[in-house]
CSV table of C-alpha atoms in Angstrom, one decimal:
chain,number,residue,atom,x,y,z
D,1,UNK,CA,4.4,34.9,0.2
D,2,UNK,CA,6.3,37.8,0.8
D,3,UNK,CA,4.4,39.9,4.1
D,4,UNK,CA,5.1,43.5,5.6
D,5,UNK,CA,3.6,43.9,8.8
D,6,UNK,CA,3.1,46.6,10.7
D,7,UNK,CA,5.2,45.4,13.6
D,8,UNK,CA,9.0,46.5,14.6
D,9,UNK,CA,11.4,44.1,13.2
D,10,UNK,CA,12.4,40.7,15.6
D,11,UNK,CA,16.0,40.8,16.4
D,12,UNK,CA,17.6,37.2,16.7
D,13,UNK,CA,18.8,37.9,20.4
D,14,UNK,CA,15.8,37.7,21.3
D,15,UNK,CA,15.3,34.2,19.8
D,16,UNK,CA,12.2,33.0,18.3
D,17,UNK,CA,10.3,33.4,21.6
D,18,UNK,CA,9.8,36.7,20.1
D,19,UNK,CA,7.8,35.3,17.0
D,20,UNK,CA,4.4,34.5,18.6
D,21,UNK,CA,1.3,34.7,17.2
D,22,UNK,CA,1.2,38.5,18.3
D,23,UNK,CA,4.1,39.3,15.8
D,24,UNK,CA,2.2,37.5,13.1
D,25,UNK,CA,-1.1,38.9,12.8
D,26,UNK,CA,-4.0,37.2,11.2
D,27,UNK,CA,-3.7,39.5,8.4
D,28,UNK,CA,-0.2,39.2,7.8
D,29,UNK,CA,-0.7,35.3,7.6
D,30,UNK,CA,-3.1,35.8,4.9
D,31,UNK,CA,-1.2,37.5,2.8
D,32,UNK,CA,-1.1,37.0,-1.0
D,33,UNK,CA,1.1,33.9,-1.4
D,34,UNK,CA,1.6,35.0,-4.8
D,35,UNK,CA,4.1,38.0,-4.0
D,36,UNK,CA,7.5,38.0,-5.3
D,37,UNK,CA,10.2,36.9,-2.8
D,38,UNK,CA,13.9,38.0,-2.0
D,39,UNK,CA,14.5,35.0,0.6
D,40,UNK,CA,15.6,31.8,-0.8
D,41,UNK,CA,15.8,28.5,1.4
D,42,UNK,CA,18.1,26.1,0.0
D,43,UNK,CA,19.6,22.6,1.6
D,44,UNK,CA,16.5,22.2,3.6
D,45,UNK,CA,16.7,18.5,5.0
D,46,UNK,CA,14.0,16.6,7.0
D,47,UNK,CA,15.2,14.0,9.7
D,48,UNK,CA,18.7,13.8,8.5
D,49,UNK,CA,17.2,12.8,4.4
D,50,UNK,CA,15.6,9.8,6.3
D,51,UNK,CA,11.5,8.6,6.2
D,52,UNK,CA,9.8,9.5,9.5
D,53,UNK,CA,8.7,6.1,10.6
D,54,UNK,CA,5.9,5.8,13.1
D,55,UNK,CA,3.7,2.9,15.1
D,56,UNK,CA,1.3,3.7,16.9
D,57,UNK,CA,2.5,5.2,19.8
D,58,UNK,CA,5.8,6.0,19.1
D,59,UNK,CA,7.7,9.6,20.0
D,60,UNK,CA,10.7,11.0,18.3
D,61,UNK,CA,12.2,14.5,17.4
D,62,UNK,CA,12.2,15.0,14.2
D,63,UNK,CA,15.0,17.8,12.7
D,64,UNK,CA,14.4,20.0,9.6
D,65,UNK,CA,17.2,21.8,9.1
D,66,UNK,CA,17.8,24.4,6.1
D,67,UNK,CA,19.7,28.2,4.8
D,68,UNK,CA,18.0,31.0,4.2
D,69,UNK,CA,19.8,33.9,2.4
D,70,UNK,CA,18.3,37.4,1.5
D,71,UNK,CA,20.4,40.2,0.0
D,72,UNK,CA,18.9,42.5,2.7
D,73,UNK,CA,19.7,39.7,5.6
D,74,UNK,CA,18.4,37.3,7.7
D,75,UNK,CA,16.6,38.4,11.0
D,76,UNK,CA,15.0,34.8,11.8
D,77,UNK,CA,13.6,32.1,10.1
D,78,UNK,CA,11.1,28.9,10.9
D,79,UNK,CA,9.5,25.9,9.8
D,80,UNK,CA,7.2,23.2,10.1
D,81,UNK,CA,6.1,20.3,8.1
D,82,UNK,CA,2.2,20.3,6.7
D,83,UNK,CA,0.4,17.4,5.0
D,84,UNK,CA,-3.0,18.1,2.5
D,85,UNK,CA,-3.7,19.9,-0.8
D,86,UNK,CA,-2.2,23.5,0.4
D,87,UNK,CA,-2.0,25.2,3.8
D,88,UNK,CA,-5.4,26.4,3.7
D,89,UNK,CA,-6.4,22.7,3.8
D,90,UNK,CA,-4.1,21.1,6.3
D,91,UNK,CA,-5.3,17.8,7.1
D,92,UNK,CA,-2.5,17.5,9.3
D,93,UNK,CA,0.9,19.6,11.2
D,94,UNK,CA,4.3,18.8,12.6
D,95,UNK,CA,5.6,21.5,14.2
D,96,UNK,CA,4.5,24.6,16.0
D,97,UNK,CA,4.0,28.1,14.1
D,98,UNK,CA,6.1,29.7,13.8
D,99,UNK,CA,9.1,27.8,15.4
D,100,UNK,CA,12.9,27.7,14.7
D,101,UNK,CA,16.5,28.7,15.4
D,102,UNK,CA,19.1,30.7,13.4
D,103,UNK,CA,22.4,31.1,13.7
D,104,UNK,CA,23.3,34.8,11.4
D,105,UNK,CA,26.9,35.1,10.9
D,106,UNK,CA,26.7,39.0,11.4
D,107,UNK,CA,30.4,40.0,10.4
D,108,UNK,CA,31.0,37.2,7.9
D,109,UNK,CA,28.2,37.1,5.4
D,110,UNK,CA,24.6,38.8,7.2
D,111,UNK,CA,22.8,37.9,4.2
D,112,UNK,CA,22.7,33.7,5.5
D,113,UNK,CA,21.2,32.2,8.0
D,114,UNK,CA,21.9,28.6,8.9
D,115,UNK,CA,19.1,27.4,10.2
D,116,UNK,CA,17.2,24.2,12.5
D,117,UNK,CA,14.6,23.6,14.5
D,118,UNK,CA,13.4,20.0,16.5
D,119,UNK,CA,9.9,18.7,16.6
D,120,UNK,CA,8.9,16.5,19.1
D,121,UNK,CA,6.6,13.9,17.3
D,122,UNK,CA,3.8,12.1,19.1
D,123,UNK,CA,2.4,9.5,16.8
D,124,UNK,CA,-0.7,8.6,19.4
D,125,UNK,CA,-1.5,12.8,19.2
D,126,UNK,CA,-0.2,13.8,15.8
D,127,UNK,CA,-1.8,10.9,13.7
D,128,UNK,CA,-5.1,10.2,13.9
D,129,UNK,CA,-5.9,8.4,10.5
D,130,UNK,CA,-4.0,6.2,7.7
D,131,UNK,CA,-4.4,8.7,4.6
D,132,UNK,CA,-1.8,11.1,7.0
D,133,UNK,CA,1.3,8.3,5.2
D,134,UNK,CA,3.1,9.2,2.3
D,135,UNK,CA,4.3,12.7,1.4
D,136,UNK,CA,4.4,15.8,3.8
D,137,UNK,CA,5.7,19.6,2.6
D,138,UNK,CA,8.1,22.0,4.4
D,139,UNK,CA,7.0,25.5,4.9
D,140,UNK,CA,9.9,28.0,5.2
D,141,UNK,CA,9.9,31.4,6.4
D,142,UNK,CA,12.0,34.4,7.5
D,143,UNK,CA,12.2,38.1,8.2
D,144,UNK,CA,14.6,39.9,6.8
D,145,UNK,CA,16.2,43.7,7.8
D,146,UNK,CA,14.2,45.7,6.3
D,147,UNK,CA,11.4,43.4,8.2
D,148,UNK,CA,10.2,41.9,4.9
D,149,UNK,CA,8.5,38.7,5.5
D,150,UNK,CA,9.0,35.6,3.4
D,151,UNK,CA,6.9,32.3,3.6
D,152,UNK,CA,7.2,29.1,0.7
D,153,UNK,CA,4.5,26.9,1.5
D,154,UNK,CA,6.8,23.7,-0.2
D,155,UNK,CA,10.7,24.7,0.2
D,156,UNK,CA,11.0,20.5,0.7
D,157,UNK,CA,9.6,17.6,1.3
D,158,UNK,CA,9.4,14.1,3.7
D,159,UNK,CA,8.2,11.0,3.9
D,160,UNK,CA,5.7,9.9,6.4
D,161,UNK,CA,5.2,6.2,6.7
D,162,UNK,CA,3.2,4.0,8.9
D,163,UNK,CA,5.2,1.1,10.8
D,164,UNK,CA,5.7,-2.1,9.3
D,165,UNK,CA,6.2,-5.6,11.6
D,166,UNK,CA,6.9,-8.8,9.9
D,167,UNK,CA,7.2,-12.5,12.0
D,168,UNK,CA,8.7,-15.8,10.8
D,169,UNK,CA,8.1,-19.4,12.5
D,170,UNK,CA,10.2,-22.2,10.7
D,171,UNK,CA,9.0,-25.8,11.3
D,172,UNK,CA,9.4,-28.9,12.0
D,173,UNK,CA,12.5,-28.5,14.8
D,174,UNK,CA,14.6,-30.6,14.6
D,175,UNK,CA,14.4,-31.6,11.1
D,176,UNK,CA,15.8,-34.8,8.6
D,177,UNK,CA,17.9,-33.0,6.1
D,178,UNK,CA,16.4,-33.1,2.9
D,179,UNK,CA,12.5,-32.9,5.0
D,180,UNK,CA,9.8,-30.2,3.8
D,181,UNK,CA,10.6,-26.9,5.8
D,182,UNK,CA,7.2,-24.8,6.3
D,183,UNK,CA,8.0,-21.1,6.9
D,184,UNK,CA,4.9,-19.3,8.0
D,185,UNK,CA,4.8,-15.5,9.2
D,186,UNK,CA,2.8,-12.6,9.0
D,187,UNK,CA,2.8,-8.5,7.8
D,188,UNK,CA,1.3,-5.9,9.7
D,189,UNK,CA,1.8,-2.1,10.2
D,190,UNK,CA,0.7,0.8,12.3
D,191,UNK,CA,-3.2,1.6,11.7
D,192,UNK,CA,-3.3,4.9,12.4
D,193,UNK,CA,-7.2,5.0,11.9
D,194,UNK,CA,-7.9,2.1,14.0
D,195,UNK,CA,-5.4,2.3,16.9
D,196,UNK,CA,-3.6,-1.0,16.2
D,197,UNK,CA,-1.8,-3.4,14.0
D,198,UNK,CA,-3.3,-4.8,10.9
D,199,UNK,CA,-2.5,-7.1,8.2
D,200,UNK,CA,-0.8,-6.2,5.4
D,201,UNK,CA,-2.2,-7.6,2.5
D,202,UNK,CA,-0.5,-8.5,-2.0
D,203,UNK,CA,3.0,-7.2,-0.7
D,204,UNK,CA,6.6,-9.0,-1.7
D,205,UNK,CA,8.3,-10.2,1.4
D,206,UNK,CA,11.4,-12.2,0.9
D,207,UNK,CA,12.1,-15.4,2.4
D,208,UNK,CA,15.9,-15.6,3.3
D,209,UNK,CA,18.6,-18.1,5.0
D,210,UNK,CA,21.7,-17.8,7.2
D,211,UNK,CA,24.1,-20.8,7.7
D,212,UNK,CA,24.9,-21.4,11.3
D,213,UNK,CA,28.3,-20.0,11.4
D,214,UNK,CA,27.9,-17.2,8.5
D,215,UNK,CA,26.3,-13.5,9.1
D,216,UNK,CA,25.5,-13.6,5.5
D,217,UNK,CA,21.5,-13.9,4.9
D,218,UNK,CA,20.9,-15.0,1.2
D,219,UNK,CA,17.0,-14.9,-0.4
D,220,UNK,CA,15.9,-18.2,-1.2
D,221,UNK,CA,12.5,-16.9,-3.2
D,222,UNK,CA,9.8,-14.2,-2.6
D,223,UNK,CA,6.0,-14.5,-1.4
D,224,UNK,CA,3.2,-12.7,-1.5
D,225,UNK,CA,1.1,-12.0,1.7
D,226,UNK,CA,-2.6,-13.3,1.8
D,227,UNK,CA,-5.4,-12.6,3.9
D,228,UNK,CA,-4.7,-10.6,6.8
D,229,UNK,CA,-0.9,-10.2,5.4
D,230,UNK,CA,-0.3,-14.1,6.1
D,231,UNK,CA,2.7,-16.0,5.1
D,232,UNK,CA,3.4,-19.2,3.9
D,233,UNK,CA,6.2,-21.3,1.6
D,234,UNK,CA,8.1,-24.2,2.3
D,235,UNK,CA,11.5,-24.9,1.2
D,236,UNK,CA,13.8,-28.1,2.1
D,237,UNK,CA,15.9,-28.6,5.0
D,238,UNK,CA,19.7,-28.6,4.0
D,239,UNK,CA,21.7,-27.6,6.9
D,240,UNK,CA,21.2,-25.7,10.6
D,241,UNK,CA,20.5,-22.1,10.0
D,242,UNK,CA,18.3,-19.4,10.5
D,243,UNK,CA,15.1,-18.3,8.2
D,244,UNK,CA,13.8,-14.9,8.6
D,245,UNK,CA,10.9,-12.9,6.3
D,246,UNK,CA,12.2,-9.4,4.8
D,247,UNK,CA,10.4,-6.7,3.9
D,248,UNK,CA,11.4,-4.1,1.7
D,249,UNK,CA,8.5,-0.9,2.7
D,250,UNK,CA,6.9,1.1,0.6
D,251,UNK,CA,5.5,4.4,0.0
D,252,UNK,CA,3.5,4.5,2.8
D,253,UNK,CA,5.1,1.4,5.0
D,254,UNK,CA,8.2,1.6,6.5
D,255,UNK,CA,10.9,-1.5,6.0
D,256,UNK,CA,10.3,-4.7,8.2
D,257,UNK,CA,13.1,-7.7,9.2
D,258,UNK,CA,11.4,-10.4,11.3
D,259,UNK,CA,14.4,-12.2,13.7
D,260,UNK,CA,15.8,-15.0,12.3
D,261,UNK,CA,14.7,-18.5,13.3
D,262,UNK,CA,17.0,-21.5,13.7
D,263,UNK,CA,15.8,-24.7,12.3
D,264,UNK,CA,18.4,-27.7,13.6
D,265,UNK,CA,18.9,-30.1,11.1
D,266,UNK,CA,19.9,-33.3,11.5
């Protein structure tokens, strides 16, 4: 979406303070996204390349960082990340509007900006239902020299997943070697819609086994979760070691390792 508005052009001394909802009028934001653009963002990264992970309650800053290069140069830029079928239908925000910092090498090369801003992420306030997991969009912007404005309402992308907790209980304790080991657990996440932790139910959690003395956990067979993302197998008793459940996320989940639980056997 490429924007002029009729406003005197932002210098970056002035920081992004400056680029408040006065300097962006309502009618500038509603520009015709269709324009042709002379910004490009490139390298744009959210949270180091990582998935934003989040429980119920949990607060992190979140980084998007990214270059923005115009032949006419870079006066500021910004960003945010958006969830929903296209801005007009955001069901869902990270990050203020517009917000971000840019450092303009002036003398060396005017035309790019390096830029980065932090989010502070507050999944009790930000989240408020499930369907919010899965894929969110960067939106990019600058202003340029000439005080041309650029916006690209998907420069990148992240991943927003829900919390996943996984718990193991191996038993009998002590054990006859060569005795029926039963290895019960269960798999929940983050309920964003309810406010709590809920079962997890048809996903592949691997069963696995350290040898007292080794730090090497090797997977001795995979089950499903039930009802209510229970867990169940058995397996035999063949020396003292530890047992823990492993789960490998998904697309919406967020990886789980339950702490291993040491079965003596005698």
């Amino acid at each position: 979406m490429r924007i002029r508005p009729a406003v005197a052009a932002v210098s970056l001394a002035t920081g992004l303070a400056a680029l408040s909802a006065s300097v962006l009028p309502t009618a500038a934001q509603a520009a015709d996204r269709s324009a042709a653009s002379d910004t490009v963002f490139s390298n744009v990264v959210v949270n180091g390349g990582k998935d934003i992970v989040l429980g119920l309650t949990t607060k992190k800053t979140v980084t998007i960082t990214w270059t923005a290069t115009d032949p006419d140069g870079v006066v500021a830029s910004w960003a945010y990340l958006w969830h929903g079928p296209n801005t007009d239908d955001e069901d869902g925000t990270l990050g203020a509007y517009p917000a971000g910092t840019c450092e303009v090498p002036a003398i060396a090369d005017p035309t790019t900006a390096d830029c980065q801003v932090s989010i502070a992420v507050d999944a009790a306030r930000d989240l408020d239902h499930n369907g919010l997991a899965g894929r969110w969009n960067v939106l990019a912007g600058a202003q340029d020299r000439t005080d041309d404005w650029t916006e690209i309402d998907v420069a990148g992308t992240a991943s927003v997943k829900r919390l996943g907790k996984v718990t193991v209980n191996a038993s009998p304790e002590p054990v006859k070697k060569g005795r029926t080991i039963t290895v019960t657990g269960r798999l929940t996440r983050a309920n964003w819609s309810s406010g709590s932790y809920t079962g997890y139910q048809g996903q592949a959690v691997k069963l696995q086994f350290r040898k007292k003395g080794s730090s090497t956990y090797t997977t001795l067979k995979t089950v499903t979760s039930g009802s209510s993302g229970a867990l169940r197998t058995t397996t035999k008793a063949k020396a003292d070691g530890y047992f823990r459940y492993v789960f490998a996320g998904t697309a919406t989940t967020g990886p789980a390792t339950a702490a291993g639980d040491f079965v003596d056997v005698r």
